[in-house]
Structures are given as C-alpha cells and as structure tokens.
Amino acid sequence: SAKLPDGKEISHYFNETADKQVIDITCCQFPEGTAIPDGIDKTKGFQTTREYVLSFPLTVQRYAHLKTRIEKQ
C-alpha cells in the first residue's frame, strides 16, 4: 500500500519484470510526500500475486491498458 501524506493507505500496484526491474508508471498519480514501499507478494490463495490481481475483471481491463502503454515505451 502507498501511504499518503495524511496517513491514509491505499492500494498501489506496479510491474516487476522477470529480471526484477520495477516498472511503475502510476506512482506519479500520488501527491508529493507519498511513501511507496517495496512490493510484497499478495496471493490471497492464488499461486502468484499476478493471478490474484488478475482475478478481478476491472483489473484485467486496467492491466491490458497498462500493458499497451508499457509496450509503447
């Protein structure tokens, strides 16, 4: 979770490539002073974090959009 300057915590996801490179094109959406810690695995019963995150249909849509943006870089 990202911790906003007012102390509120909200979800924040980013991509990590097979060679452990972090790609975070959404961190700029947070206000200055937001603490974004290193990621932790969040599986909630799924084999991988990716499978867990992609178990939500709206997240699949956002992921497809993000994937397109990354591929254009």
mmCIF file of N, CA and C in Angstrom:
data_model
loop_
_atom_site.group_PDB
_atom_site.id
_atom_site.type_symbol
_atom_site.label_atom_id
_atom_site.label_comp_id
_atom_site.label_asym_id
_atom_site.label_seq_id
_atom_site.Cartn_x
_atom_site.Cartn_y
_atom_site.Cartn_z
ATOM 1 N N SER A 1 0.827 -1.196 0.000
ATOM 2 C CA SER A 1 0.000 0.000 0.000
ATOM 3 C C SER A 1 0.867 1.255 0.000
ATOM 4 N N ALA A 2 0.375 2.256 -0.675
ATOM 5 C CA ALA A 2 1.022 3.567 -0.637
ATOM 6 C C ALA A 2 0.451 4.329 0.552
ATOM 7 N N LYS A 3 1.316 5.031 1.260
ATOM 8 C CA LYS A 3 0.855 5.811 2.416
ATOM 9 C C LYS A 3 0.907 7.290 2.040
ATOM 10 N N LEU A 4 -0.272 7.902 1.977
ATOM 11 C CA LEU A 4 -0.387 9.308 1.601
ATOM 12 C C LEU A 4 0.134 10.204 2.723
ATOM 13 N N PRO A 5 0.436 11.456 2.389
ATOM 14 C CA PRO A 5 0.948 12.372 3.414
ATOM 15 C C PRO A 5 0.013 12.540 4.617
ATOM 16 N N ASP A 6 -1.309 12.352 4.387
ATOM 17 C CA ASP A 6 -2.254 12.488 5.503
ATOM 18 C C ASP A 6 -2.370 11.205 6.333
ATOM 19 N N GLY A 7 -1.575 10.171 5.970
ATOM 20 C CA GLY A 7 -1.571 8.923 6.710
ATOM 21 C C GLY A 7 -2.473 7.842 6.146
ATOM 22 N N LYS A 8 -3.343 8.208 5.229
ATOM 23 C CA LYS A 8 -4.247 7.232 4.629
ATOM 24 C C LYS A 8 -3.445 6.275 3.740
ATOM 25 N N GLU A 9 -3.776 4.981 3.809
ATOM 26 C CA GLU A 9 -3.124 3.983 2.972
ATOM 27 C C GLU A 9 -4.081 3.522 1.881
ATOM 28 N N ILE A 10 -3.559 3.448 0.649
ATOM 29 C CA ILE A 10 -4.363 2.993 -0.478
ATOM 30 C C ILE A 10 -3.552 2.000 -1.305
ATOM 31 N N SER A 11 -4.263 1.170 -2.051
ATOM 32 C CA SER A 11 -3.598 0.156 -2.871
ATOM 33 C C SER A 11 -2.744 0.805 -3.943
ATOM 34 N N HIS A 12 -1.641 0.143 -4.229
ATOM 35 C CA HIS A 12 -0.754 0.579 -5.299
ATOM 36 C C HIS A 12 -0.073 -0.652 -5.867
ATOM 37 N N TYR A 13 -0.198 -0.832 -7.159
ATOM 38 C CA TYR A 13 0.417 -1.975 -7.828
ATOM 39 C C TYR A 13 1.380 -1.475 -8.889
ATOM 40 N N PHE A 14 2.364 -2.292 -9.182
ATOM 41 C CA PHE A 14 3.325 -1.983 -10.237
ATOM 42 C C PHE A 14 3.773 -3.298 -10.842
ATOM 43 N N ASN A 15 4.517 -3.233 -11.909
ATOM 44 C CA ASN A 15 5.009 -4.443 -12.570
ATOM 45 C C ASN A 15 6.468 -4.670 -12.247
ATOM 46 N N GLU A 16 6.824 -5.927 -12.152
ATOM 47 C CA GLU A 16 8.218 -6.318 -11.983
ATOM 48 C C GLU A 16 8.527 -7.334 -13.071
ATOM 49 N N THR A 17 9.552 -7.058 -13.870
ATOM 50 C CA THR A 17 9.905 -7.938 -14.971
ATOM 51 C C THR A 17 10.624 -9.180 -14.447
ATOM 52 N N ALA A 18 10.822 -10.140 -15.333
ATOM 53 C CA ALA A 18 11.487 -11.389 -14.958
ATOM 54 C C ALA A 18 12.883 -11.145 -14.407
ATOM 55 N N ASP A 19 13.536 -10.067 -14.871
ATOM 56 C CA ASP A 19 14.884 -9.759 -14.371
ATOM 57 C C ASP A 19 14.852 -8.783 -13.198
ATOM 58 N N LYS A 20 13.687 -8.688 -12.536
ATOM 59 C CA LYS A 20 13.494 -7.906 -11.305
ATOM 60 C C LYS A 20 13.517 -6.390 -11.508
ATOM 61 N N GLN A 21 13.337 -5.925 -12.740
ATOM 62 C CA GLN A 21 13.247 -4.481 -12.990
ATOM 63 C C GLN A 21 11.824 -4.028 -12.647
ATOM 64 N N VAL A 22 11.717 -2.984 -11.844
ATOM 65 C CA VAL A 22 10.414 -2.450 -11.452
ATOM 66 C C VAL A 22 9.983 -1.393 -12.467
ATOM 67 N N ILE A 23 8.755 -1.562 -12.969
ATOM 68 C CA ILE A 23 8.155 -0.584 -13.886
ATOM 69 C C ILE A 23 6.917 -0.037 -13.183
ATOM 70 N N ASP A 24 6.983 1.223 -12.804
ATOM 71 C CA ASP A 24 5.897 1.857 -12.066
ATOM 72 C C ASP A 24 5.555 3.174 -12.752
ATOM 73 N N ILE A 25 4.592 3.102 -13.661
ATOM 74 C CA ILE A 25 4.201 4.328 -14.370
ATOM 75 C C ILE A 25 3.014 5.017 -13.711
ATOM 76 N N THR A 26 2.582 4.506 -12.557
ATOM 77 C CA THR A 26 1.432 5.113 -11.870
ATOM 78 C C THR A 26 1.821 5.871 -10.609
ATOM 79 N N CYS A 27 3.090 5.795 -10.208
ATOM 80 C CA CYS A 27 3.471 6.449 -8.950
ATOM 81 C C CYS A 27 3.277 7.964 -9.010
ATOM 82 N N CYS A 28 3.293 8.528 -10.217
ATOM 83 C CA CYS A 28 3.138 9.981 -10.341
ATOM 84 C C CYS A 28 1.715 10.446 -10.021
ATOM 85 N N GLN A 29 0.783 9.517 -9.879
ATOM 86 C CA GLN A 29 -0.596 9.907 -9.563
ATOM 87 C C GLN A 29 -0.776 10.274 -8.087
ATOM 88 N N PHE A 30 0.226 9.949 -7.277
ATOM 89 C CA PHE A 30 0.140 10.219 -5.848
ATOM 90 C C PHE A 30 0.749 11.576 -5.514
ATOM 91 N N PRO A 31 0.239 12.248 -4.494
ATOM 92 C CA PRO A 31 0.779 13.558 -4.129
ATOM 93 C C PRO A 31 2.209 13.453 -3.591
ATOM 94 N N GLU A 32 2.917 14.568 -3.685
ATOM 95 C CA GLU A 32 4.282 14.633 -3.147
ATOM 96 C C GLU A 32 4.262 14.249 -1.674
ATOM 97 N N GLY A 33 5.247 13.483 -1.261
ATOM 98 C CA GLY A 33 5.330 13.062 0.123
ATOM 99 C C GLY A 33 4.705 11.701 0.384
ATOM 100 N N THR A 34 4.146 11.070 -0.655
ATOM 101 C CA THR A 34 3.568 9.738 -0.502
ATOM 102 C C THR A 34 4.687 8.721 -0.364
ATOM 103 N N ALA A 35 4.566 7.832 0.604
ATOM 104 C CA ALA A 35 5.549 6.767 0.799
ATOM 105 C C ALA A 35 5.090 5.530 0.033
ATOM 106 N N ILE A 36 5.916 5.090 -0.907
ATOM 107 C CA ILE A 36 5.617 3.894 -1.687
ATOM 108 C C ILE A 36 6.688 2.863 -1.353
ATOM 109 N N PRO A 37 6.343 1.896 -0.498
ATOM 110 C CA PRO A 37 7.343 0.907 -0.069
ATOM 111 C C PRO A 37 7.614 -0.126 -1.155
ATOM 112 N N ASP A 38 8.655 -0.924 -0.944
ATOM 113 C CA ASP A 38 8.920 -2.055 -1.827
ATOM 114 C C ASP A 38 7.707 -2.965 -1.814
ATOM 115 N N GLY A 39 7.478 -3.634 -2.915
ATOM 116 C CA GLY A 39 6.331 -4.515 -3.024
ATOM 117 C C GLY A 39 6.476 -5.778 -2.191
ATOM 118 N N ILE A 40 5.341 -6.331 -1.844
ATOM 119 C CA ILE A 40 5.301 -7.624 -1.154
ATOM 120 C C ILE A 40 4.323 -8.510 -1.913
ATOM 121 N N ASP A 41 4.570 -9.799 -1.891
ATOM 122 C CA ASP A 41 3.658 -10.724 -2.544
ATOM 123 C C ASP A 41 2.310 -10.707 -1.845
ATOM 124 N N LYS A 42 1.252 -10.694 -2.648
ATOM 125 C CA LYS A 42 -0.111 -10.725 -2.118
ATOM 126 C C LYS A 42 -0.868 -11.739 -2.963
ATOM 127 N N THR A 43 -1.018 -12.955 -2.446
ATOM 128 C CA THR A 43 -1.588 -14.026 -3.255
ATOM 129 C C THR A 43 -3.026 -14.398 -2.903
ATOM 130 N N LYS A 44 -3.427 -14.201 -1.647
ATOM 131 C CA LYS A 44 -4.807 -14.483 -1.205
ATOM 132 C C LYS A 44 -5.314 -15.831 -1.725
ATOM 133 N N GLY A 45 -4.487 -16.871 -1.620
ATOM 134 C CA GLY A 45 -4.899 -18.205 -2.033
ATOM 135 C C GLY A 45 -4.548 -18.566 -3.466
ATOM 136 N N PHE A 46 -4.094 -17.596 -4.253
ATOM 137 C CA PHE A 46 -3.669 -17.871 -5.612
ATOM 138 C C PHE A 46 -2.182 -18.228 -5.596
ATOM 139 N N GLN A 47 -1.715 -18.836 -6.683
ATOM 140 C CA GLN A 47 -0.320 -19.251 -6.729
ATOM 141 C C GLN A 47 0.639 -18.062 -6.806
ATOM 142 N N THR A 48 0.218 -16.994 -7.480
ATOM 143 C CA THR A 48 1.082 -15.822 -7.628
ATOM 144 C C THR A 48 0.278 -14.547 -7.380
ATOM 145 N N THR A 49 0.999 -13.470 -7.107
ATOM 146 C CA THR A 49 0.341 -12.168 -6.976
ATOM 147 C C THR A 49 -0.357 -11.789 -8.271
ATOM 148 N N ARG A 50 0.285 -12.078 -9.395
ATOM 149 C CA ARG A 50 -0.297 -11.754 -10.698
ATOM 150 C C ARG A 50 -1.652 -12.437 -10.865
ATOM 151 N N GLU A 51 -1.733 -13.732 -10.530
ATOM 152 C CA GLU A 51 -3.005 -14.443 -10.641
ATOM 153 C C GLU A 51 -4.064 -13.819 -9.733
ATOM 154 N N TYR A 52 -3.668 -13.444 -8.530
ATOM 155 C CA TYR A 52 -4.614 -12.800 -7.605
ATOM 156 C C TYR A 52 -5.131 -11.486 -8.182
ATOM 157 N N VAL A 53 -4.220 -10.652 -8.613
ATOM 158 C CA VAL A 53 -4.608 -9.339 -9.138
ATOM 159 C C VAL A 53 -5.512 -9.489 -10.367
ATOM 160 N N LEU A 54 -5.192 -10.447 -11.230
ATOM 161 C CA LEU A 54 -5.973 -10.626 -12.455
ATOM 162 C C LEU A 54 -7.249 -11.437 -12.241
ATOM 163 N N SER A 55 -7.584 -11.732 -11.002
ATOM 164 C CA SER A 55 -8.850 -12.412 -10.714
ATOM 165 C C SER A 55 -10.015 -11.423 -10.671
ATOM 166 N N PHE A 56 -9.730 -10.139 -10.774
ATOM 167 C CA PHE A 56 -10.750 -9.089 -10.764
ATOM 168 C C PHE A 56 -10.941 -8.564 -12.185
ATOM 169 N N PRO A 57 -12.148 -8.675 -12.777
ATOM 170 C CA PRO A 57 -12.381 -8.272 -14.164
ATOM 171 C C PRO A 57 -11.974 -6.822 -14.481
ATOM 172 N N LEU A 58 -12.266 -5.888 -13.588
ATOM 173 C CA LEU A 58 -11.883 -4.494 -13.867
ATOM 174 C C LEU A 58 -10.364 -4.331 -13.864
ATOM 175 N N THR A 59 -9.688 -5.106 -13.039
ATOM 176 C CA THR A 59 -8.231 -5.056 -13.012
ATOM 177 C C THR A 59 -7.667 -5.601 -14.317
ATOM 178 N N VAL A 60 -8.300 -6.614 -14.881
ATOM 179 C CA VAL A 60 -7.861 -7.158 -16.169
ATOM 180 C C VAL A 60 -7.928 -6.068 -17.239
ATOM 181 N N GLN A 61 -8.987 -5.270 -17.222
ATOM 182 C CA GLN A 61 -9.116 -4.173 -18.183
ATOM 183 C C GLN A 61 -8.007 -3.139 -17.982
ATOM 184 N N ARG A 62 -7.756 -2.761 -16.726
ATOM 185 C CA ARG A 62 -6.704 -1.775 -16.449
ATOM 186 C C ARG A 62 -5.334 -2.339 -16.811
ATOM 187 N N TYR A 63 -5.140 -3.625 -16.545
ATOM 188 C CA TYR A 63 -3.869 -4.276 -16.867
ATOM 189 C C TYR A 63 -3.613 -4.252 -18.373
ATOM 190 N N ALA A 64 -4.640 -4.527 -19.162
ATOM 191 C CA ALA A 64 -4.496 -4.503 -20.620
ATOM 192 C C ALA A 64 -4.083 -3.109 -21.090
ATOM 193 N N HIS A 65 -4.685 -2.084 -20.506
ATOM 194 C CA HIS A 65 -4.329 -0.705 -20.852
ATOM 195 C C HIS A 65 -2.880 -0.405 -20.461
ATOM 196 N N LEU A 66 -2.490 -0.818 -19.261
ATOM 197 C CA LEU A 66 -1.133 -0.602 -18.780
ATOM 198 C C LEU A 66 -0.124 -1.344 -19.667
ATOM 199 N N LYS A 67 -0.446 -2.574 -20.022
ATOM 200 C CA LYS A 67 0.441 -3.377 -20.880
ATOM 201 C C LYS A 67 0.675 -2.674 -22.213
ATOM 202 N N THR A 68 -0.371 -2.113 -22.786
ATOM 203 C CA THR A 68 -0.236 -1.377 -24.040
ATOM 204 C C THR A 68 0.685 -0.174 -23.866
ATOM 205 N N ARG A 69 0.535 0.553 -22.762
ATOM 206 C CA ARG A 69 1.375 1.721 -22.525
ATOM 207 C C ARG A 69 2.835 1.323 -22.373
ATOM 208 N N ILE A 70 3.099 0.233 -21.667
ATOM 209 C CA ILE A 70 4.470 -0.225 -21.462
ATOM 210 C C ILE A 70 5.095 -0.667 -22.774
ATOM 211 N N GLU A 71 4.322 -1.370 -23.583
ATOM 212 C CA GLU A 71 4.843 -1.854 -24.858
ATOM 213 C C GLU A 71 5.218 -0.712 -25.802
ATOM 214 N N LYS A 72 4.589 0.447 -25.621
ATOM 215 C CA LYS A 72 4.897 1.616 -26.453
ATOM 216 C C LYS A 72 6.161 2.338 -26.021
ATOM 217 N N GLN A 73 6.657 2.021 -24.807
ATOM 218 C CA GLN A 73 7.851 2.714 -24.283
ATOM 219 C C GLN A 73 9.098 2.188 -24.938
#
